[in-house]
């Protein structure tokens, strides 16, 4: 399978102290990786570097063979940030939020057609929100809001899925189905990266568990992941 | 009754209706992005633009439009670069615009009752040329918004994710501010430069009390804006001495209160579902 995400010697810090200090990482099409690490270890930062929201101080980030700053490449990435990032000034329906995920791939001057709305409905069904599509997002529970954000990342069938804590607030009994949906996306050829605190959410479905420690990424086993959590891993930055 | 249907009243309904229907469309994006006060900032700058226009022999509408567009662009650049906090940059714009306008008007000996007309509007003296200009500006705002609706909505919902997904966020932000500037210029005759921002915000706030979606909120906002303009104008024309701009805005506030009451009753009658 071709390499879709390639980080080479990536260094990044918000101040003088580097958070990521020489990260080397390859991810391939069809691969489902879970990314763990302690609070402030740089998990969210790494995702933002991959999607071009941050630029490395040193090293290189290559996504789908090009720069993550290239809009054409960004359109092939489904990104779900941690938590709800939108102002709650006006009511916004669940359908509107998910449909916004199709906007970049539709292109300017092209209106949503019946096939697009079918994709929106399919994405909503895949996260179990089919019957809440007309509801106002801000009147739903935190878990339902999180599932809507996940559906927005899924709706355009992206080649790469970068998901920051996608199961936060979601009921434990719904998590296996979401993990299976991500597995299905990976089996269809997508590269899936999910930042997670909880190895049990994904370990049945994922291919690799990666952990950020001391500014670098290394692969660990599920058992090591449990040990890592016991030592206080988790959180985001 | 006949007073309500004389030619100047008909022109007022047309001008007021055009602006009141258009303002909530663009105002919805501003409110969702927590930029409710930006219309005020542009209105203050437009006042300086009117004064500079009079000084240079340019039509007040074009002066207002130029200043509002330029100011909006500078404001967006400053906001995007994080050089100024949002409220501080707006405060600076407010004071700069109004002070510059007063100084220029007084320097050319035009700081008289006509300044009040610019600031608070006088829709009852609009002529057909004014209405044509308002119609063109409103049509431009509505047309461009319709074309870029889904992009503007995606940015309004979540700017960071929109940027991550490849949308030209910076250009869309500038577009939104240019459209706001067009609306400010169009509203100058209707409610004046100090009150036009009220039509951008209050009907949308009213609509948000009745809807469960952005589009629904916008459409209810359009209805609320139109109703406010019509009732406010009829009231001011029938009474004879009421300032039409103030009457329209006060009516919009009354509509907002009414919508809030109706929205709360509806919420009590049909509580929303909540789950995990």
Short mmCIF file of C-alpha atoms in Angstrom, two decimals:
data_model
loop_
_atom_site.label_atom_id
_atom_site.label_comp_id
_atom_site.label_asym_id
_atom_site.label_seq_id
_atom_site.Cartn_x
_atom_site.Cartn_y
_atom_site.Cartn_z
CA UNK A 1 0.00 0.00 0.00
CA UNK A 2 1.33 3.50 -0.83
CA UNK A 3 2.52 5.78 1.94
CA UNK A 4 -0.02 8.57 2.41
CA UNK A 5 1.37 10.43 5.43
CA UNK A 6 5.09 10.92 5.85
CA UNK A 7 6.74 12.95 8.61
CA UNK A 8 10.51 13.27 8.56
CA UNK A 9 12.48 14.84 11.39
CA UNK A 10 9.54 17.05 12.36
CA UNK A 11 10.20 19.52 15.16
CA UNK A 12 7.58 21.85 16.57
CA UNK A 13 7.03 23.85 19.75
CA UNK A 14 4.68 26.59 20.92
CA UNK A 15 7.50 28.28 22.82
CA UNK A 16 11.18 27.62 23.26
CA UNK A 17 10.54 24.07 24.44
CA UNK A 18 9.85 21.66 21.55
CA UNK A 19 6.77 19.43 21.86
CA UNK A 20 7.67 17.32 18.86
CA UNK A 21 11.37 16.78 18.59
CA UNK A 22 12.36 14.86 15.49
CA UNK A 23 9.22 12.88 14.67
CA UNK A 24 9.57 10.27 11.93
CA UNK A 25 6.36 8.56 10.91
CA UNK A 26 4.98 6.75 7.87
CA UNK A 27 1.33 5.82 7.46
CA UNK A 28 -0.05 3.91 4.52
CA UNK A 29 -3.36 3.67 2.69
CA UNK A 30 -5.62 1.17 4.39
CA UNK A 31 -3.93 1.62 7.76
CA UNK A 32 -5.84 2.38 10.97
CA UNK A 33 -3.60 3.85 13.68
CA UNK A 34 -4.41 5.00 17.19
CA UNK A 35 -2.31 7.84 18.57
CA UNK A 36 -1.83 8.11 22.34
CA UNK A 37 0.29 10.12 24.69
CA UNK A 38 0.29 12.12 27.90
CA UNK A 39 -1.38 15.52 28.28
CA UNK A 40 0.55 18.05 26.24
CA UNK A 41 2.61 15.40 24.48
CA UNK A 42 1.68 16.77 21.05
CA UNK A 43 -1.04 14.45 19.72
CA UNK A 44 -3.39 17.21 18.50
CA UNK A 45 -0.38 19.19 17.33
CA UNK A 46 0.72 16.28 15.17
CA UNK A 47 -2.72 16.08 13.54
CA UNK A 48 -2.69 19.85 12.90
CA UNK A 49 0.72 19.54 11.25
CA UNK A 50 -0.65 16.80 9.00
CA UNK A 51 -3.56 18.96 7.91
CA UNK A 52 -1.50 22.12 7.45
CA UNK A 53 -2.98 24.16 10.30
CA UNK A 54 0.52 24.32 11.80
CA UNK A 55 3.87 24.34 10.06
CA UNK A 56 6.88 22.46 11.39
CA UNK A 57 9.84 24.46 12.69
CA UNK A 58 12.04 21.84 11.11
CA UNK A 59 11.61 18.68 9.06
CA UNK A 60 8.97 17.90 6.47
CA UNK A 61 5.36 16.77 6.33
CA UNK A 62 4.18 15.10 3.13
CA UNK A 63 0.55 14.11 2.71
CA UNK A 64 -0.77 12.23 -0.33
CA UNK A 65 2.50 12.99 -2.07
CA UNK A 66 2.34 16.75 -1.58
CA UNK A 67 2.17 19.60 0.87
CA UNK A 68 -0.69 19.70 3.38
CA UNK A 69 -0.95 23.42 2.53
CA UNK A 70 -2.18 22.52 -0.95
CA UNK A 71 -5.98 23.00 -1.01
CA UNK A 72 -6.36 20.12 -3.47
CA UNK A 73 -4.72 17.80 -0.94
CA UNK A 74 -6.60 19.26 2.01
CA UNK A 75 -9.85 18.46 0.24
CA UNK A 76 -8.91 14.76 0.42
CA UNK A 77 -8.50 14.86 4.21
CA UNK A 78 -11.32 14.45 6.71
CA UNK A 79 -10.39 16.29 9.91
CA UNK A 80 -12.37 16.24 13.14
CA UNK A 81 -10.93 18.55 15.81
CA UNK A 82 -11.32 17.86 19.48
CA UNK A 83 -14.71 19.00 20.76
CA UNK A 84 -17.18 21.47 19.36
CA UNK A 85 -15.34 24.40 17.76
CA UNK A 86 -18.30 26.38 16.58
CA UNK A 87 -20.02 29.41 18.01
CA UNK A 88 -23.45 28.67 19.41
CA UNK A 89 -24.83 32.07 18.44
CA UNK A 90 -27.47 30.73 16.04
CA UNK A 91 -29.20 27.36 15.83
CA UNK A 92 -27.50 24.98 13.40
CA UNK A 93 -29.06 21.69 12.35
CA UNK A 94 -27.14 18.43 12.43
CA UNK A 95 -27.65 18.12 8.67
CA UNK A 96 -26.12 21.55 8.05
CA UNK A 97 -23.03 20.66 10.07
CA UNK A 98 -22.48 17.38 8.24
CA UNK A 99 -23.21 18.89 4.80
CA UNK A 100 -20.47 21.47 5.48
CA UNK A 101 -18.03 18.56 5.20
CA UNK A 102 -18.94 18.20 1.53
CA UNK A 103 -18.49 21.88 0.68
CA UNK A 104 -14.76 21.81 -0.18
CA UNK A 105 -15.06 18.79 -2.48
CA UNK A 106 -18.11 20.23 -4.24
CA UNK A 107 -16.21 23.28 -5.41
CA UNK A 108 -17.40 26.83 -5.87
CA UNK A 109 -20.63 27.56 -7.77
CA UNK A 110 -21.87 23.96 -7.49
CA UNK A 111 -24.97 23.37 -5.45
CA UNK A 112 -25.69 20.30 -3.36
CA UNK A 113 -27.59 17.72 -5.40
CA UNK A 114 -29.57 14.61 -4.50
CA UNK A 115 -26.45 12.43 -4.47
CA UNK A 116 -24.79 14.79 -2.00
CA UNK A 117 -27.76 14.66 0.34
CA UNK A 118 -27.65 10.84 0.11
CA UNK A 119 -24.02 11.01 1.25
CA UNK A 120 -25.01 13.26 4.15
CA UNK A 121 -27.74 10.82 5.18
CA UNK A 122 -25.37 7.88 4.87
CA UNK A 123 -22.77 9.60 7.06
CA UNK A 124 -25.43 10.39 9.65
CA UNK A 125 -26.62 6.78 9.63
CA UNK A 126 -23.05 5.53 10.01
CA UNK A 127 -22.71 7.38 13.32
CA UNK A 128 -26.24 6.59 14.48
CA UNK A 129 -27.69 10.07 14.06
CA UNK A 130 -30.09 9.35 11.22
CA UNK A 131 -33.17 10.15 13.28
CA UNK A 132 -31.74 13.39 14.67
CA UNK A 133 -30.73 15.01 11.39
CA UNK A 134 -33.18 17.91 11.67
CA UNK A 135 -32.38 18.67 15.31
CA UNK A 136 -30.38 21.70 16.43
CA UNK A 137 -26.83 20.56 17.18
CA UNK A 138 -26.57 22.62 20.34
CA UNK A 139 -29.63 20.97 21.87
CA UNK A 140 -28.04 17.52 21.64
CA UNK A 141 -25.83 15.82 24.20
CA UNK A 142 -22.05 16.10 24.03
CA UNK A 143 -21.78 12.58 22.63
CA UNK A 144 -24.31 13.28 19.89
CA UNK A 145 -22.50 16.49 18.99
CA UNK A 146 -19.25 14.53 18.79
CA UNK A 147 -20.87 12.00 16.46
CA UNK A 148 -22.09 14.85 14.21
CA UNK A 149 -18.54 16.21 14.00
CA UNK A 150 -17.31 12.72 13.15
CA UNK A 151 -19.97 12.43 10.41
CA UNK A 152 -18.76 15.76 8.97
CA UNK A 153 -15.25 14.31 8.65
CA UNK A 154 -16.59 11.09 7.06
CA UNK A 155 -19.12 12.51 4.62
CA UNK A 156 -16.79 13.26 1.69
CA UNK A 157 -15.20 9.76 1.79
CA UNK A 158 -11.73 11.24 2.32
CA UNK A 159 -8.48 9.41 1.61
CA UNK A 160 -7.17 10.33 5.06
CA UNK A 161 -9.13 10.63 8.29
CA UNK A 162 -7.51 12.57 11.12
CA UNK A 163 -9.72 12.36 14.20
CA UNK A 164 -8.90 14.06 17.49
CA UNK A 165 -10.52 12.15 20.37
CA UNK A 166 -13.46 10.99 18.23
CA UNK A 167 -15.13 8.99 21.02
CA UNK A 168 -15.10 11.69 23.72
CA UNK A 169 -18.50 11.85 25.39
CA UNK A 170 -19.89 9.00 23.31
CA UNK A 171 -21.73 6.23 25.14
CA UNK A 172 -19.54 3.15 25.70
CA UNK A 173 -22.07 0.86 23.98
CA UNK A 174 -21.87 2.93 20.76
CA UNK A 175 -18.09 2.98 20.54
CA UNK A 176 -17.56 -0.48 18.99
CA UNK A 177 -19.83 0.42 16.07
CA UNK A 178 -17.86 3.62 15.47
CA UNK A 179 -14.57 1.72 15.62
CA UNK A 180 -15.98 -0.77 13.10
CA UNK A 181 -17.02 2.09 10.83
CA UNK A 182 -13.46 3.45 10.91
CA UNK A 183 -12.12 -0.07 10.22
CA UNK A 184 -14.47 -0.28 7.24
CA UNK A 185 -13.10 3.03 5.94
CA UNK A 186 -9.54 1.77 6.31
CA UNK A 187 -10.41 -1.50 4.53
CA UNK A 188 -11.78 0.63 1.69
CA UNK A 189 -8.34 2.26 1.35
CA UNK A 190 -8.40 5.24 3.68
CA UNK A 191 -5.66 6.05 6.17
CA UNK A 192 -7.26 6.50 9.60
CA UNK A 193 -5.56 8.16 12.58
CA UNK A 194 -7.53 8.48 15.81
CA UNK A 195 -6.19 10.20 18.89
CA UNK A 196 -7.59 8.31 21.88
CA UNK A 197 -7.23 7.93 25.61
CA UNK A 198 -8.81 4.53 25.68
CA UNK A 199 -7.15 1.58 23.92
CA UNK A 200 -10.26 -0.51 24.40
CA UNK A 201 -12.17 1.76 22.02
CA UNK A 202 -10.09 0.72 19.03
CA UNK A 203 -7.67 -2.08 19.80
CA UNK A 204 -9.92 -4.72 18.23
CA UNK A 205 -10.01 -2.79 14.97
CA UNK A 206 -6.78 -0.80 14.65
CA UNK A 207 -3.53 -1.92 13.03
CA UNK A 208 -1.08 0.09 15.11
CA UNK A 209 -0.97 1.88 18.42
CA UNK A 210 1.41 4.84 18.37
CA UNK A 211 2.46 6.82 21.39
CA UNK A 212 4.20 10.19 21.61
CA UNK A 213 6.85 10.29 24.30
CA UNK A 214 9.64 12.81 24.74
CA UNK A 215 8.65 14.47 21.49
CA UNK A 216 8.91 11.33 19.37
CA UNK A 217 6.48 8.75 18.06
CA UNK A 218 6.98 5.05 18.70
CA UNK A 219 4.82 2.02 18.18
CA UNK A 220 3.67 0.03 21.22
CA UNK A 221 1.51 -3.02 21.90
CA UNK A 222 -1.94 -2.95 23.42
CA UNK A 223 -0.55 -4.23 26.72
CA UNK A 224 2.11 -1.51 26.75
CA UNK A 225 -0.64 0.99 26.02
CA UNK A 226 -2.47 -0.08 29.19
CA UNK A 227 0.75 0.34 31.15
CA UNK A 228 1.19 3.77 29.57
CA UNK A 229 -2.30 4.79 30.72
CA UNK A 230 -1.63 3.50 34.21
CA UNK A 231 1.36 5.81 34.30
CA UNK A 232 -0.82 8.83 33.52
CA UNK A 233 -1.00 9.07 29.74
CA UNK A 234 -3.82 10.88 27.92
CA UNK A 235 -5.03 14.41 27.17
CA UNK A 236 -4.22 16.49 24.19
CA UNK A 237 -2.23 19.34 22.75
CA UNK B 1 -55.08 56.05 5.13
CA UNK B 2 -54.38 57.97 1.89
CA UNK B 3 -51.21 59.31 3.54
CA UNK B 4 -49.90 55.73 3.69
CA UNK B 5 -50.13 55.30 -0.09
CA UNK B 6 -48.73 58.57 -1.39
CA UNK B 7 -45.68 58.29 -3.70
CA UNK B 8 -43.06 59.10 -1.04
CA UNK B 9 -44.57 56.40 1.19
CA UNK B 10 -44.47 53.83 -1.61
CA UNK B 11 -40.82 54.66 -2.25
CA UNK B 12 -40.11 54.32 1.45
CA UNK B 13 -41.75 50.86 1.59
CA UNK B 14 -39.68 49.77 -1.39
CA UNK B 15 -36.37 51.05 -0.02
CA UNK B 16 -37.08 49.79 3.49
CA UNK B 17 -38.29 46.42 2.28
CA UNK B 18 -35.21 45.86 0.11
CA UNK B 19 -32.76 46.61 2.90
CA UNK B 20 -34.77 44.87 5.62
CA UNK B 21 -34.98 41.66 3.57
CA UNK B 22 -31.31 41.71 2.59
CA UNK B 23 -29.76 42.65 5.94
CA UNK B 24 -30.67 39.44 7.84
CA UNK B 25 -29.22 37.30 5.04
CA UNK B 26 -25.75 38.73 5.50
CA UNK B 27 -26.33 39.37 9.20
CA UNK B 28 -26.83 35.63 9.84
CA UNK B 29 -23.21 34.92 8.93
CA UNK B 30 -21.98 37.84 11.02
CA UNK B 31 -23.96 36.80 14.10
CA UNK B 32 -22.87 33.16 13.81
CA UNK B 33 -19.25 34.33 13.63
CA UNK B 34 -19.70 36.63 16.64
CA UNK B 35 -19.11 39.67 14.45
CA UNK B 36 -22.41 41.33 15.33
CA UNK B 37 -20.77 44.70 15.94
CA UNK B 38 -18.86 44.83 12.69
CA UNK B 39 -21.80 46.48 10.92
CA UNK B 40 -21.59 49.25 13.51
CA UNK B 41 -17.88 49.66 12.86
CA UNK B 42 -18.49 49.90 9.15
CA UNK B 43 -21.34 52.36 9.68
CA UNK B 44 -19.07 54.67 11.63
CA UNK B 45 -16.39 54.42 8.95
CA UNK B 46 -18.97 55.01 6.24
CA UNK B 47 -19.85 58.29 7.99
CA UNK B 48 -16.25 59.38 7.50
CA UNK B 49 -16.55 58.20 3.89
CA UNK B 50 -19.64 60.35 3.33
CA UNK B 51 -17.80 63.38 4.74
CA UNK B 52 -14.73 62.74 2.61
CA UNK B 53 -16.99 62.21 -0.40
CA UNK B 54 -18.66 65.58 0.12
CA UNK B 55 -15.27 67.20 0.49
CA UNK B 56 -14.01 65.64 -2.73
CA UNK B 57 -17.28 66.06 -4.64
CA UNK B 58 -18.11 62.34 -4.71
CA UNK B 59 -21.61 60.91 -4.18
CA UNK B 60 -22.19 60.17 -0.45
CA UNK B 61 -23.17 56.57 -1.25
CA UNK B 62 -19.89 55.91 -3.03
CA UNK B 63 -17.94 57.63 -0.26
CA UNK B 64 -19.70 55.47 2.33
CA UNK B 65 -19.15 52.33 0.29
CA UNK B 66 -15.46 53.00 -0.30
CA UNK B 67 -14.75 53.75 3.35
CA UNK B 68 -16.73 50.74 4.58
CA UNK B 69 -15.00 48.35 2.17
CA UNK B 70 -11.56 49.70 2.99
CA UNK B 71 -12.25 49.66 6.72
CA UNK B 72 -13.67 46.16 6.60
CA UNK B 73 -10.63 44.91 4.73
CA UNK B 74 -8.21 46.48 7.22
CA UNK B 75 -10.25 45.15 10.13
CA UNK B 76 -10.21 41.61 8.73
CA UNK B 77 -6.46 41.72 8.14
CA UNK B 78 -5.88 42.89 11.71
CA UNK B 79 -8.28 40.27 13.12
CA UNK B 80 -6.81 37.42 11.07
CA UNK B 81 -3.28 38.29 12.14
CA UNK B 82 -4.32 38.58 15.77
CA UNK B 83 -2.81 42.06 15.95
CA UNK B 84 -5.81 43.47 17.79
CA UNK B 85 -8.46 41.94 20.00
CA UNK B 86 -11.84 42.00 18.22
CA UNK B 87 -13.58 44.50 20.52
CA UNK B 88 -10.55 46.78 20.76
CA UNK B 89 -10.14 46.97 17.00
CA UNK B 90 -13.86 47.69 16.61
CA UNK B 91 -13.74 50.41 19.26
CA UNK B 92 -10.84 52.08 17.46
CA UNK B 93 -12.76 51.90 14.18
CA UNK B 94 -15.90 53.37 15.80
CA UNK B 95 -14.13 56.39 17.26
CA UNK B 96 -11.88 56.99 14.27
CA UNK B 97 -14.78 56.94 11.81
CA UNK B 98 -17.13 59.19 13.71
CA UNK B 99 -14.39 61.67 14.70
CA UNK B 100 -13.00 61.88 11.18
CA UNK B 101 -16.49 62.40 9.78
CA UNK B 102 -17.25 65.23 12.21
CA UNK B 103 -13.90 66.94 11.63
CA UNK B 104 -14.17 66.79 7.84
CA UNK B 105 -17.81 67.94 7.77
CA UNK B 106 -17.07 70.85 10.09
CA UNK B 107 -13.98 71.78 8.04
CA UNK B 108 -16.09 72.11 4.89
CA UNK B 109 -18.92 73.80 6.81
CA UNK B 110 -21.38 70.96 6.25
CA UNK B 111 -21.84 69.83 9.85
CA UNK B 112 -25.55 70.64 9.89
CA UNK B 113 -28.89 68.83 9.87
CA UNK B 114 -27.84 66.80 6.82
CA UNK B 115 -25.28 65.04 9.03
CA UNK B 116 -28.15 63.76 11.17
CA UNK B 117 -29.84 62.42 8.02
CA UNK B 118 -26.72 60.45 7.18
CA UNK B 119 -26.38 59.12 10.73
CA UNK B 120 -30.04 58.27 11.36
CA UNK B 121 -31.50 58.06 7.86
CA UNK B 122 -34.52 59.73 6.30
CA UNK B 123 -36.22 57.17 4.17
CA UNK B 124 -39.14 59.48 3.45
CA UNK B 125 -37.02 61.66 1.15
CA UNK B 126 -35.64 58.83 -1.01
CA UNK B 127 -36.10 59.34 -4.73
CA UNK B 128 -36.18 56.77 -7.52
CA UNK B 129 -32.44 57.12 -8.10
CA UNK B 130 -31.79 56.22 -4.46
CA UNK B 131 -34.08 53.22 -4.79
CA UNK B 132 -32.27 52.08 -7.94
CA UNK B 133 -28.92 52.27 -6.11
CA UNK B 134 -30.35 50.41 -3.10
CA UNK B 135 -31.85 47.75 -5.38
CA UNK B 136 -28.55 47.18 -7.19
CA UNK B 137 -26.59 46.94 -3.93
CA UNK B 138 -29.12 44.58 -2.34
CA UNK B 139 -29.29 42.43 -5.47
CA UNK B 140 -25.50 42.17 -5.47
CA UNK B 141 -25.46 41.12 -1.81
CA UNK B 142 -28.23 38.54 -2.27
CA UNK B 143 -26.79 37.17 -5.53
CA UNK B 144 -23.23 36.74 -4.25
CA UNK B 145 -24.48 35.25 -0.98
CA UNK B 146 -26.58 32.73 -2.89
CA UNK B 147 -23.57 31.71 -4.99
CA UNK B 148 -21.22 31.33 -2.00
CA UNK B 149 -23.81 30.25 0.57
CA UNK B 150 -22.36 26.83 1.37
CA UNK B 151 -18.80 28.15 1.58
CA UNK B 152 -19.76 31.09 3.80
CA UNK B 153 -21.75 28.72 6.01
CA UNK B 154 -18.88 26.23 6.33
CA UNK B 155 -16.56 29.05 7.47
CA UNK B 156 -19.19 30.52 9.80
CA UNK B 157 -19.68 27.13 11.46
CA UNK B 158 -16.03 26.29 12.07
CA UNK B 159 -13.26 28.40 10.57
CA UNK B 160 -10.44 26.07 11.57
CA UNK B 161 -12.01 22.97 10.06
CA UNK B 162 -12.99 24.93 6.94
CA UNK B 163 -9.36 26.00 6.53
CA UNK B 164 -8.13 22.45 7.15
CA UNK B 165 -10.44 21.16 4.43
CA UNK B 166 -9.03 23.49 1.79
CA UNK B 167 -11.55 26.31 1.64
CA UNK B 168 -10.08 29.77 0.87
CA UNK B 169 -11.07 31.06 4.31
CA UNK B 170 -9.22 34.38 4.15
CA UNK B 171 -10.80 35.32 0.82
CA UNK B 172 -14.25 34.27 2.04
CA UNK B 173 -13.83 36.42 5.15
CA UNK B 174 -12.97 39.44 3.01
CA UNK B 175 -15.95 38.66 0.76
CA UNK B 176 -18.28 38.63 3.78
CA UNK B 177 -17.00 42.02 4.90
CA UNK B 178 -17.34 43.50 1.40
CA UNK B 179 -20.95 42.27 1.27
CA UNK B 180 -21.53 43.85 4.68
CA UNK B 181 -20.09 47.12 3.38
CA UNK B 182 -22.48 47.03 0.39
CA UNK B 183 -25.40 46.53 2.74
CA UNK B 184 -24.25 49.38 5.00
CA UNK B 185 -24.13 51.71 1.99
CA UNK B 186 -27.57 50.53 0.88
CA UNK B 187 -29.03 51.12 4.33
CA UNK B 188 -27.71 54.66 4.70
CA UNK B 189 -30.97 56.26 3.51
CA UNK B 190 -33.21 53.76 5.26
CA UNK B 191 -32.17 53.75 8.91
CA UNK B 192 -28.89 55.69 8.74
CA UNK B 193 -25.32 54.66 9.30
CA UNK B 194 -25.66 54.41 13.08
CA UNK B 195 -28.68 52.10 13.00
CA UNK B 196 -28.05 49.92 9.95
CA UNK B 197 -26.20 47.38 12.09
CA UNK B 198 -29.43 46.89 14.04
CA UNK B 199 -31.09 45.51 10.92
CA UNK B 200 -28.15 43.16 10.41
CA UNK B 201 -28.47 41.71 13.90
CA UNK B 202 -31.89 42.10 15.56
CA UNK B 203 -34.07 40.29 12.98
CA UNK B 204 -31.55 37.42 12.92
CA UNK B 205 -31.68 37.24 16.71
CA UNK B 206 -35.48 37.10 16.47
CA UNK B 207 -35.29 34.36 13.83
CA UNK B 208 -32.92 32.32 15.97
CA UNK B 209 -35.63 32.10 18.67
CA UNK B 210 -38.00 30.35 16.27
CA UNK B 211 -35.73 28.05 14.20
CA UNK B 212 -33.68 24.89 14.68
CA UNK B 213 -31.33 25.47 11.75
CA UNK B 214 -29.13 28.21 10.30
CA UNK B 215 -31.24 28.43 7.16
CA UNK B 216 -34.46 28.54 9.18
CA UNK B 217 -33.01 31.25 11.38
CA UNK B 218 -32.06 33.26 8.31
CA UNK B 219 -35.51 32.91 6.72
CA UNK B 220 -37.31 33.85 9.92
CA UNK B 221 -34.87 36.76 10.19
CA UNK B 222 -35.84 37.93 6.70
CA UNK B 223 -39.52 37.76 7.66
CA UNK B 224 -38.83 39.61 10.92
CA UNK B 225 -36.81 42.27 9.10
CA UNK B 226 -39.51 42.83 6.49
CA UNK B 227 -42.27 43.01 9.10
CA UNK B 228 -40.23 45.45 11.20
CA UNK B 229 -39.61 47.74 8.23
CA UNK B 230 -43.23 47.70 7.15
CA UNK B 231 -44.75 48.24 10.61
CA UNK B 232 -42.14 50.84 11.55
CA UNK B 233 -42.67 52.78 8.34
CA UNK B 234 -46.46 52.63 8.49
CA UNK B 235 -46.29 53.85 12.08
CA UNK B 236 -43.96 56.74 11.35
CA UNK B 237 -45.79 57.81 8.19
CA UNK B 238 -49.21 57.60 9.85
CA UNK B 239 -48.06 59.55 12.89
CA UNK B 240 -46.25 62.09 10.74
CA UNK B 241 -43.33 63.20 12.91
CA UNK B 242 -41.74 59.94 14.13
CA UNK B 243 -38.24 59.24 12.82
CA UNK B 244 -38.68 56.28 10.47
CA UNK B 245 -35.25 54.71 11.12
CA UNK B 246 -35.72 54.65 14.87
CA UNK B 247 -39.30 53.38 14.46
CA UNK B 248 -38.09 50.47 12.29
CA UNK B 249 -35.40 49.47 14.79
CA UNK B 250 -37.73 49.74 17.79
CA UNK B 251 -40.25 47.58 15.94
CA UNK B 252 -37.50 45.03 15.26
CA UNK B 253 -36.73 44.91 18.98
CA UNK B 254 -40.43 44.37 19.72
CA UNK B 255 -40.44 41.54 17.15
CA UNK B 256 -37.41 40.03 18.88
CA UNK B 257 -39.20 40.09 22.25
CA UNK B 258 -42.29 38.53 20.68
CA UNK B 259 -40.20 35.83 18.97
CA UNK B 260 -38.46 35.06 22.27
CA UNK B 261 -41.80 34.56 24.03
CA UNK B 262 -43.14 32.39 21.21
CA UNK B 263 -39.91 30.38 21.05
CA UNK B 264 -39.97 29.67 24.79
CA UNK B 265 -43.58 28.56 24.71
CA UNK B 266 -42.88 26.27 21.78
CA UNK B 267 -39.87 24.80 23.59
CA UNK B 268 -41.98 24.07 26.66
CA UNK B 269 -44.64 22.42 24.51
CA UNK B 270 -42.17 20.33 22.48
CA UNK B 271 -39.04 19.59 24.58
CA UNK B 272 -36.09 18.31 22.54
CA UNK B 273 -34.70 14.83 22.79
CA UNK B 274 -31.39 14.32 24.53
CA UNK B 275 -29.23 11.19 24.49
CA UNK B 276 -25.61 10.03 24.57
#
